[in-house]
JSON list of C-alpha atoms in Angstrom, two decimals:
[
{"chain": "A", "resi": 1, "resn": "MET", "atom": "CA", "xyz": [68.37, -71.03, -12.81]},
{"chain": "A", "resi": 2, "resn": "ASN", "atom": "CA", "xyz": [67.55, -69.38, -9.45]},
{"chain": "A", "resi": 3, "resn": "THR", "atom": "CA", "xyz": [64.77, -66.72, -9.93]},
{"chain": "A", "resi": 4, "resn": "ASP", "atom": "CA", "xyz": [64.28, -66.21, -6.34]},
{"chain": "A", "resi": 5, "resn": "LYS", "atom": "CA", "xyz": [64.19, -62.61, -5.58]},
{"chain": "A", "resi": 6, "resn": "VAL", "atom": "CA", "xyz": [66.73, -61.19, -2.91]},
{"chain": "A", "resi": 7, "resn": "TYR", "atom": "CA", "xyz": [64.69, -58.98, -0.38]},
{"chain": "A", "resi": 8, "resn": "HIS", "atom": "CA", "xyz": [66.98, -56.25, 1.53]},
{"chain": "A", "resi": 9, "resn": "THR", "atom": "CA", "xyz": [66.42, -54.98, 5.14]},
{"chain": "A", "resi": 10, "resn": "ILE", "atom": "CA", "xyz": [66.46, -51.30, 4.95]},
{"chain": "A", "resi": 11, "resn": "PHE", "atom": "CA", "xyz": [65.94, -48.36, 7.41]},
{"chain": "A", "resi": 12, "resn": "LEU", "atom": "CA", "xyz": [64.35, -45.23, 5.93]},
{"chain": "A", "resi": 13, "resn": "MET", "atom": "CA", "xyz": [64.00, -41.72, 7.91]},
{"chain": "A", "resi": 14, "resn": "LEU", "atom": "CA", "xyz": [60.84, -39.88, 7.27]},
{"chain": "A", "resi": 15, "resn": "GLY", "atom": "CA", "xyz": [60.60, -36.22, 8.36]},
{"chain": "A", "resi": 16, "resn": "SER", "atom": "CA", "xyz": [58.18, -33.31, 7.82]},
{"chain": "A", "resi": 17, "resn": "ASN", "atom": "CA", "xyz": [57.97, -29.65, 9.36]},
{"chain": "A", "resi": 18, "resn": "LEU", "atom": "CA", "xyz": [55.50, -28.02, 7.00]},
{"chain": "A", "resi": 19, "resn": "SER", "atom": "CA", "xyz": [51.80, -28.68, 6.46]},
{"chain": "A", "resi": 20, "resn": "ASP", "atom": "CA", "xyz": [50.37, -31.20, 8.70]},
{"chain": "A", "resi": 21, "resn": "ARG", "atom": "CA", "xyz": [53.31, -32.93, 9.50]},
{"chain": "A", "resi": 22, "resn": "ILE", "atom": "CA", "xyz": [51.81, -36.23, 10.67]},
{"chain": "A", "resi": 23, "resn": "SER", "atom": "CA", "xyz": [49.66, -36.43, 7.76]},
{"chain": "A", "resi": 24, "resn": "MET", "atom": "CA", "xyz": [52.39, -36.07, 5.50]},
{"chain": "A", "resi": 25, "resn": "LEU", "atom": "CA", "xyz": [54.56, -38.97, 7.26]},
{"chain": "A", "resi": 26, "resn": "GLU", "atom": "CA", "xyz": [51.10, -41.19, 6.80]},
{"chain": "A", "resi": 27, "resn": "ALA", "atom": "CA", "xyz": [51.11, -39.97, 3.21]},
{"chain": "A", "resi": 28, "resn": "ALA", "atom": "CA", "xyz": [54.55, -40.98, 2.77]},
{"chain": "A", "resi": 29, "resn": "LYS", "atom": "CA", "xyz": [54.26, -44.42, 3.74]},
{"chain": "A", "resi": 30, "resn": "ALA", "atom": "CA", "xyz": [51.29, -44.92, 1.90]},
{"chain": "A", "resi": 31, "resn": "THR", "atom": "CA", "xyz": [52.78, -43.78, -1.26]},
{"chain": "A", "resi": 32, "resn": "ILE", "atom": "CA", "xyz": [55.86, -46.15, -0.36]},
{"chain": "A", "resi": 33, "resn": "ARG", "atom": "CA", "xyz": [53.42, -48.94, -0.08]},
{"chain": "A", "resi": 34, "resn": "LYS", "atom": "CA", "xyz": [51.78, -48.08, -3.13]},
{"chain": "A", "resi": 35, "resn": "ALA", "atom": "CA", "xyz": [55.34, -48.08, -4.74]},
{"chain": "A", "resi": 36, "resn": "GLY", "atom": "CA", "xyz": [55.38, -51.98, -3.94]},
{"chain": "A", "resi": 37, "resn": "ILE", "atom": "CA", "xyz": [57.79, -51.73, -1.09]},
{"chain": "A", "resi": 38, "resn": "SER", "atom": "CA", "xyz": [56.66, -53.49, 2.36]},
{"chain": "A", "resi": 39, "resn": "ILE", "atom": "CA", "xyz": [57.09, -51.69, 5.55]},
{"chain": "A", "resi": 40, "resn": "THR", "atom": "CA", "xyz": [57.82, -54.17, 8.41]},
{"chain": "A", "resi": 41, "resn": "LYS", "atom": "CA", "xyz": [58.59, -52.13, 11.46]},
{"chain": "A", "resi": 42, "resn": "GLU", "atom": "CA", "xyz": [57.59, -48.60, 12.26]},
{"chain": "A", "resi": 43, "resn": "SER", "atom": "CA", "xyz": [58.98, -46.49, 15.30]},
{"chain": "A", "resi": 44, "resn": "HIS", "atom": "CA", "xyz": [56.58, -43.81, 17.10]},
{"chain": "A", "resi": 45, "resn": "LEU", "atom": "CA", "xyz": [56.72, -40.71, 16.11]},
{"chain": "A", "resi": 46, "resn": "TYR", "atom": "CA", "xyz": [59.34, -37.93, 17.38]},
{"chain": "A", "resi": 47, "resn": "GLU", "atom": "CA", "xyz": [59.37, -33.82, 17.54]},
{"chain": "A", "resi": 48, "resn": "THR", "atom": "CA", "xyz": [62.65, -31.97, 17.40]},
{"chain": "A", "resi": 49, "resn": "ALA", "atom": "CA", "xyz": [63.96, -28.71, 16.57]},
{"chain": "A", "resi": 50, "resn": "ALA", "atom": "CA", "xyz": [65.39, -28.27, 13.21]},
{"chain": "A", "resi": 51, "resn": "TRP", "atom": "CA", "xyz": [68.99, -29.66, 12.79]},
{"chain": "A", "resi": 52, "resn": "GLY", "atom": "CA", "xyz": [71.76, -27.54, 10.61]},
{"chain": "A", "resi": 53, "resn": "LYS", "atom": "CA", "xyz": [69.26, -24.67, 9.72]},
{"chain": "A", "resi": 54, "resn": "THR", "atom": "CA", "xyz": [67.53, -23.91, 13.29]},
{"chain": "A", "resi": 55, "resn": "ASP", "atom": "CA", "xyz": [64.97, -21.06, 12.02]},
{"chain": "A", "resi": 56, "resn": "GLN", "atom": "CA", "xyz": [62.44, -23.11, 11.01]},
{"chain": "A", "resi": 57, "resn": "PRO", "atom": "CA", "xyz": [59.39, -25.13, 12.35]},
{"chain": "A", "resi": 58, "resn": "PRO", "atom": "CA", "xyz": [60.06, -28.20, 14.41]},
{"chain": "A", "resi": 59, "resn": "PHE", "atom": "CA", "xyz": [59.98, -31.58, 12.67]},
{"chain": "A", "resi": 60, "resn": "ILE", "atom": "CA", "xyz": [58.15, -34.88, 13.09]},
{"chain": "A", "resi": 61, "resn": "ASN", "atom": "CA", "xyz": [60.44, -37.54, 12.16]},
{"chain": "A", "resi": 62, "resn": "GLN", "atom": "CA", "xyz": [59.82, -41.73, 12.49]},
{"chain": "A", "resi": 63, "resn": "VAL", "atom": "CA", "xyz": [62.24, -44.63, 11.14]},
{"chain": "A", "resi": 64, "resn": "ILE", "atom": "CA", "xyz": [60.72, -47.15, 9.32]},
{"chain": "A", "resi": 65, "resn": "GLN", "atom": "CA", "xyz": [62.20, -50.55, 8.29]},
{"chain": "A", "resi": 66, "resn": "ILE", "atom": "CA", "xyz": [61.60, -51.72, 4.91]},
{"chain": "A", "resi": 67, "resn": "SER", "atom": "CA", "xyz": [61.98, -54.85, 2.72]},
{"chain": "A", "resi": 68, "resn": "CYS", "atom": "CA", "xyz": [62.38, -54.83, -1.14]},
{"chain": "A", "resi": 69, "resn": "ASN", "atom": "CA", "xyz": [63.96, -56.35, -3.99]},
{"chain": "A", "resi": 70, "resn": "LEU", "atom": "CA", "xyz": [65.49, -53.05, -5.20]},
{"chain": "A", "resi": 71, "resn": "ILE", "atom": "CA", "xyz": [69.34, -52.23, -5.23]},
{"chain": "A", "resi": 72, "resn": "PRO", "atom": "CA", "xyz": [70.34, -48.88, -3.72]},
{"chain": "A", "resi": 73, "resn": "LEU", "atom": "CA", "xyz": [70.29, -46.55, -6.77]},
{"chain": "A", "resi": 74, "resn": "GLU", "atom": "CA", "xyz": [66.66, -47.80, -7.83]},
{"chain": "A", "resi": 75, "resn": "LEU", "atom": "CA", "xyz": [65.47, -47.19, -4.21]},
{"chain": "A", "resi": 76, "resn": "LEU", "atom": "CA", "xyz": [66.69, -44.08, -4.18]},
{"chain": "A", "resi": 77, "resn": "ALA", "atom": "CA", "xyz": [64.81, -43.17, -7.42]},
{"chain": "A", "resi": 78, "resn": "ARG", "atom": "CA", "xyz": [61.43, -44.47, -6.00]},
{"chain": "A", "resi": 79, "resn": "ILE", "atom": "CA", "xyz": [62.17, -42.48, -2.99]},
{"chain": "A", "resi": 80, "resn": "LEU", "atom": "CA", "xyz": [62.81, -39.18, -5.05]},
{"chain": "A", "resi": 81, "resn": "ASP", "atom": "CA", "xyz": [59.49, -40.16, -6.91]},
{"chain": "A", "resi": 82, "resn": "VAL", "atom": "CA", "xyz": [57.58, -40.08, -3.38]},
{"chain": "A", "resi": 83, "resn": "GLU", "atom": "CA", "xyz": [58.94, -37.17, -2.43]},
{"chain": "A", "resi": 84, "resn": "LYS", "atom": "CA", "xyz": [57.82, -35.36, -5.60]},
{"chain": "A", "resi": 85, "resn": "GLU", "atom": "CA", "xyz": [54.46, -36.84, -5.64]},
{"chain": "A", "resi": 86, "resn": "LEU", "atom": "CA", "xyz": [53.83, -35.38, -1.86]},
{"chain": "A", "resi": 87, "resn": "GLY", "atom": "CA", "xyz": [54.98, -31.92, -3.48]},
{"chain": "A", "resi": 88, "resn": "ARG", "atom": "CA", "xyz": [58.67, -31.80, -2.04]},
{"chain": "A", "resi": 89, "resn": "LYS", "atom": "CA", "xyz": [60.66, -29.13, -3.61]},
{"chain": "A", "resi": 90, "resn": "ARG", "atom": "CA", "xyz": [64.47, -28.91, -3.03]},
{"chain": "A", "resi": 91, "resn": "LEU", "atom": "CA", "xyz": [65.10, -24.87, -2.65]},
{"chain": "A", "resi": 92, "resn": "GLU", "atom": "CA", "xyz": [67.80, -25.04, -0.12]},
{"chain": "A", "resi": 93, "resn": "ILE", "atom": "CA", "xyz": [70.21, -27.31, 1.95]},
{"chain": "A", "resi": 94, "resn": "TRP", "atom": "CA", "xyz": [68.43, -28.36, 5.44]},
{"chain": "A", "resi": 95, "resn": "GLY", "atom": "CA", "xyz": [65.71, -25.96, 4.55]},
{"chain": "A", "resi": 96, "resn": "PRO", "atom": "CA", "xyz": [61.97, -26.23, 5.45]},
{"chain": "A", "resi": 97, "resn": "ARG", "atom": "CA", "xyz": [60.29, -29.25, 3.72]},
{"chain": "A", "resi": 98, "resn": "CYS", "atom": "CA", "xyz": [56.75, -30.92, 3.77]},
{"chain": "A", "resi": 99, "resn": "ILE", "atom": "CA", "xyz": [58.56, -34.49, 3.48]},
{"chain": "A", "resi": 100, "resn": "ASP", "atom": "CA", "xyz": [62.17, -35.64, 3.64]},
{"chain": "A", "resi": 101, "resn": "ILE", "atom": "CA", "xyz": [63.18, -39.32, 3.16]},
{"chain": "A", "resi": 102, "resn": "ASP", "atom": "CA", "xyz": [66.61, -40.52, 3.69]},
{"chain": "A", "resi": 103, "resn": "ILE", "atom": "CA", "xyz": [68.35, -44.24, 3.44]},
{"chain": "A", "resi": 104, "resn": "LEU", "atom": "CA", "xyz": [69.86, -44.76, 6.84]},
{"chain": "A", "resi": 105, "resn": "TYR", "atom": "CA", "xyz": [70.75, -48.44, 6.20]},
{"chain": "A", "resi": 106, "resn": "PHE", "atom": "CA", "xyz": [70.72, -50.80, 3.35]},
{"chain": "A", "resi": 107, "resn": "ASN", "atom": "CA", "xyz": [71.53, -54.18, 4.88]},
{"chain": "A", "resi": 108, "resn": "GLN", "atom": "CA", "xyz": [75.14, -54.05, 5.89]},
{"chain": "A", "resi": 109, "resn": "GLN", "atom": "CA", "xyz": [76.27, -52.55, 2.70]},
{"chain": "A", "resi": 110, "resn": "ILE", "atom": "CA", "xyz": [78.52, -49.59, 2.26]},
{"chain": "A", "resi": 111, "resn": "CYS", "atom": "CA", "xyz": [77.50, -47.54, -0.74]},
{"chain": "A", "resi": 112, "resn": "ILE", "atom": "CA", "xyz": [79.30, -44.40, -1.99]},
{"chain": "A", "resi": 113, "resn": "TYR", "atom": "CA", "xyz": [77.75, -42.93, -5.00]},
{"chain": "A", "resi": 114, "resn": "ASP", "atom": "CA", "xyz": [77.76, -39.14, -6.26]},
{"chain": "A", "resi": 115, "resn": "ASN", "atom": "CA", "xyz": [74.08, -38.93, -5.12]},
{"chain": "A", "resi": 116, "resn": "LEU", "atom": "CA", "xyz": [73.85, -41.16, -2.30]},
{"chain": "A", "resi": 117, "resn": "LYS", "atom": "CA", "xyz": [75.87, -42.54, 0.87]},
{"chain": "A", "resi": 118, "resn": "ILE", "atom": "CA", "xyz": [75.12, -45.52, 2.80]},
{"chain": "A", "resi": 119, "resn": "PRO", "atom": "CA", "xyz": [74.86, -45.64, 5.90]},
{"chain": "A", "resi": 120, "resn": "HIS", "atom": "CA", "xyz": [73.86, -42.19, 6.05]},
{"chain": "A", "resi": 121, "resn": "PRO", "atom": "CA", "xyz": [77.00, -40.42, 6.64]},
{"chain": "A", "resi": 122, "resn": "GLU", "atom": "CA", "xyz": [75.34, -38.29, 9.52]},
{"chain": "A", "resi": 123, "resn": "ILE", "atom": "CA", "xyz": [73.72, -40.95, 11.81]},
{"chain": "A", "resi": 124, "resn": "GLN", "atom": "CA", "xyz": [76.04, -41.09, 14.53]},
{"chain": "A", "resi": 125, "resn": "ASN", "atom": "CA", "xyz": [75.64, -36.97, 14.65]},
{"chain": "A", "resi": 126, "resn": "ARG", "atom": "CA", "xyz": [71.78, -36.83, 14.84]},
{"chain": "A", "resi": 127, "resn": "ARG", "atom": "CA", "xyz": [69.92, -37.82, 17.82]},
{"chain": "A", "resi": 128, "resn": "PHE", "atom": "CA", "xyz": [66.70, -37.31, 15.93]},
{"chain": "A", "resi": 129, "resn": "ALA", "atom": "CA", "xyz": [67.70, -40.32, 13.73]},
{"chain": "A", "resi": 130, "resn": "LEU", "atom": "CA", "xyz": [69.25, -42.39, 16.53]},
{"chain": "A", "resi": 131, "resn": "ALA", "atom": "CA", "xyz": [66.21, -42.34, 19.05]},
{"chain": "A", "resi": 132, "resn": "PRO", "atom": "CA", "xyz": [63.64, -43.82, 16.67]},
{"chain": "A", "resi": 133, "resn": "LEU", "atom": "CA", "xyz": [66.28, -46.37, 15.01]},
{"chain": "A", "resi": 134, "resn": "VAL", "atom": "CA", "xyz": [67.32, -47.55, 18.47]},
{"chain": "A", "resi": 135, "resn": "GLU", "atom": "CA", "xyz": [63.40, -48.10, 19.18]},
{"chain": "A", "resi": 136, "resn": "ILE", "atom": "CA", "xyz": [63.13, -50.47, 16.28]},
{"chain": "A", "resi": 137, "resn": "ALA", "atom": "CA", "xyz": [66.62, -51.52, 15.61]},
{"chain": "A", "resi": 138, "resn": "SER", "atom": "CA", "xyz": [68.87, -51.15, 18.57]},
{"chain": "A", "resi": 139, "resn": "ASP", "atom": "CA", "xyz": [71.12, -54.04, 18.03]},
{"chain": "A", "resi": 140, "resn": "PHE", "atom": "CA", "xyz": [71.78, -53.10, 14.43]},
{"chain": "A", "resi": 141, "resn": "ILE", "atom": "CA", "xyz": [75.30, -52.43, 13.90]},
{"chain": "A", "resi": 142, "resn": "HIS", "atom": "CA", "xyz": [76.45, -49.75, 11.76]},
{"chain": "A", "resi": 143, "resn": "PRO", "atom": "CA", "xyz": [78.71, -51.26, 9.13]},
{"chain": "A", "resi": 144, "resn": "VAL", "atom": "CA", "xyz": [81.58, -48.41, 9.33]},
{"chain": "A", "resi": 145, "resn": "PHE", "atom": "CA", "xyz": [81.77, -48.08, 13.04]},
{"chain": "A", "resi": 146, "resn": "ASN", "atom": "CA", "xyz": [80.93, -51.69, 14.15]},
{"chain": "A", "resi": 147, "resn": "LEU", "atom": "CA", "xyz": [78.64, -50.27, 16.80]},
{"chain": "A", "resi": 148, "resn": "SER", "atom": "CA", "xyz": [75.09, -50.89, 17.52]},
{"chain": "A", "resi": 149, "resn": "ASN", "atom": "CA", "xyz": [72.48, -48.01, 17.04]},
{"chain": "A", "resi": 150, "resn": "ALA", "atom": "CA", "xyz": [72.24, -48.15, 20.67]},
{"chain": "A", "resi": 151, "resn": "THR", "atom": "CA", "xyz": [75.90, -47.36, 21.49]},
{"chain": "A", "resi": 152, "resn": "LEU", "atom": "CA", "xyz": [75.88, -44.61, 18.86]},
{"chain": "A", "resi": 153, "resn": "LEU", "atom": "CA", "xyz": [73.01, -43.22, 20.79]},
{"chain": "A", "resi": 154, "resn": "GLU", "atom": "CA", "xyz": [74.75, -43.25, 24.12]},
{"chain": "A", "resi": 155, "resn": "ARG", "atom": "CA", "xyz": [77.76, -41.67, 22.63]},
{"chain": "A", "resi": 156, "resn": "CYS", "atom": "CA", "xyz": [75.82, -39.04, 20.54]},
{"chain": "A", "resi": 157, "resn": "ILE", "atom": "CA", "xyz": [77.00, -35.55, 21.43]},
{"chain": "A", "resi": 158, "resn": "ASP", "atom": "CA", "xyz": [73.97, -33.97, 19.38]},
{"chain": "A", "resi": 159, "resn": "ASN", "atom": "CA", "xyz": [72.24, -32.12, 22.45]},
{"chain": "A", "resi": 160, "resn": "LEU", "atom": "CA", "xyz": [68.77, -31.36, 20.43]},
{"chain": "A", "resi": 161, "resn": "ASP", "atom": "CA", "xyz": [65.43, -32.36, 22.30]},
{"chain": "A", "resi": 162, "resn": "VAL", "atom": "CA", "xyz": [64.07, -35.37, 20.79]},
{"chain": "A", "resi": 163, "resn": "LYS", "atom": "CA", "xyz": [60.52, -35.90, 22.31]},
{"chain": "A", "resi": 164, "resn": "LYS", "atom": "CA", "xyz": [58.22, -39.23, 21.33]},
{"chain": "A", "resi": 165, "resn": "LEU", "atom": "CA", "xyz": [55.11, -38.01, 20.80]},
{"chain": "A", "resi": 166, "resn": "ASP", "atom": "CA", "xyz": [52.10, -39.90, 22.41]},
{"chain": "A", "resi": 167, "resn": "SER", "atom": "CA", "xyz": [50.81, -42.67, 20.41]}
]
């Protein structure tokens, strides 16, 4: 019997527009690691105006690549626990938040659950997700559109300014 664990390559988007935004992203990464999930790559930090509901402070965003042996719904449960531990309260859609963690990709899987869609259904429409994603995974192919992240960014019509912060 083979007892080897299968490790998945997953891309997460971290974002914060409340409190000390950069510290919140660092705390999220520390809490993710504490949950037994390995972070294998990190993009730079990017600042952008809020998307969707624009009357709120700008966000700091970062994409991280992780590796773990969880299935998608188990990973979602861990992520929601991380958000809750860091003080996230879900009060309004696209509203201000101290931490937001989205699953962008889970290997090349396409998953549709009531509470989770993978790949994230808005990747192609959000420059703030594509810019850091391209930094660490430009050639990764979107399993629905069959296009690389770099191509998705070239074709993205979102005109929000996305500024890479100095490292």
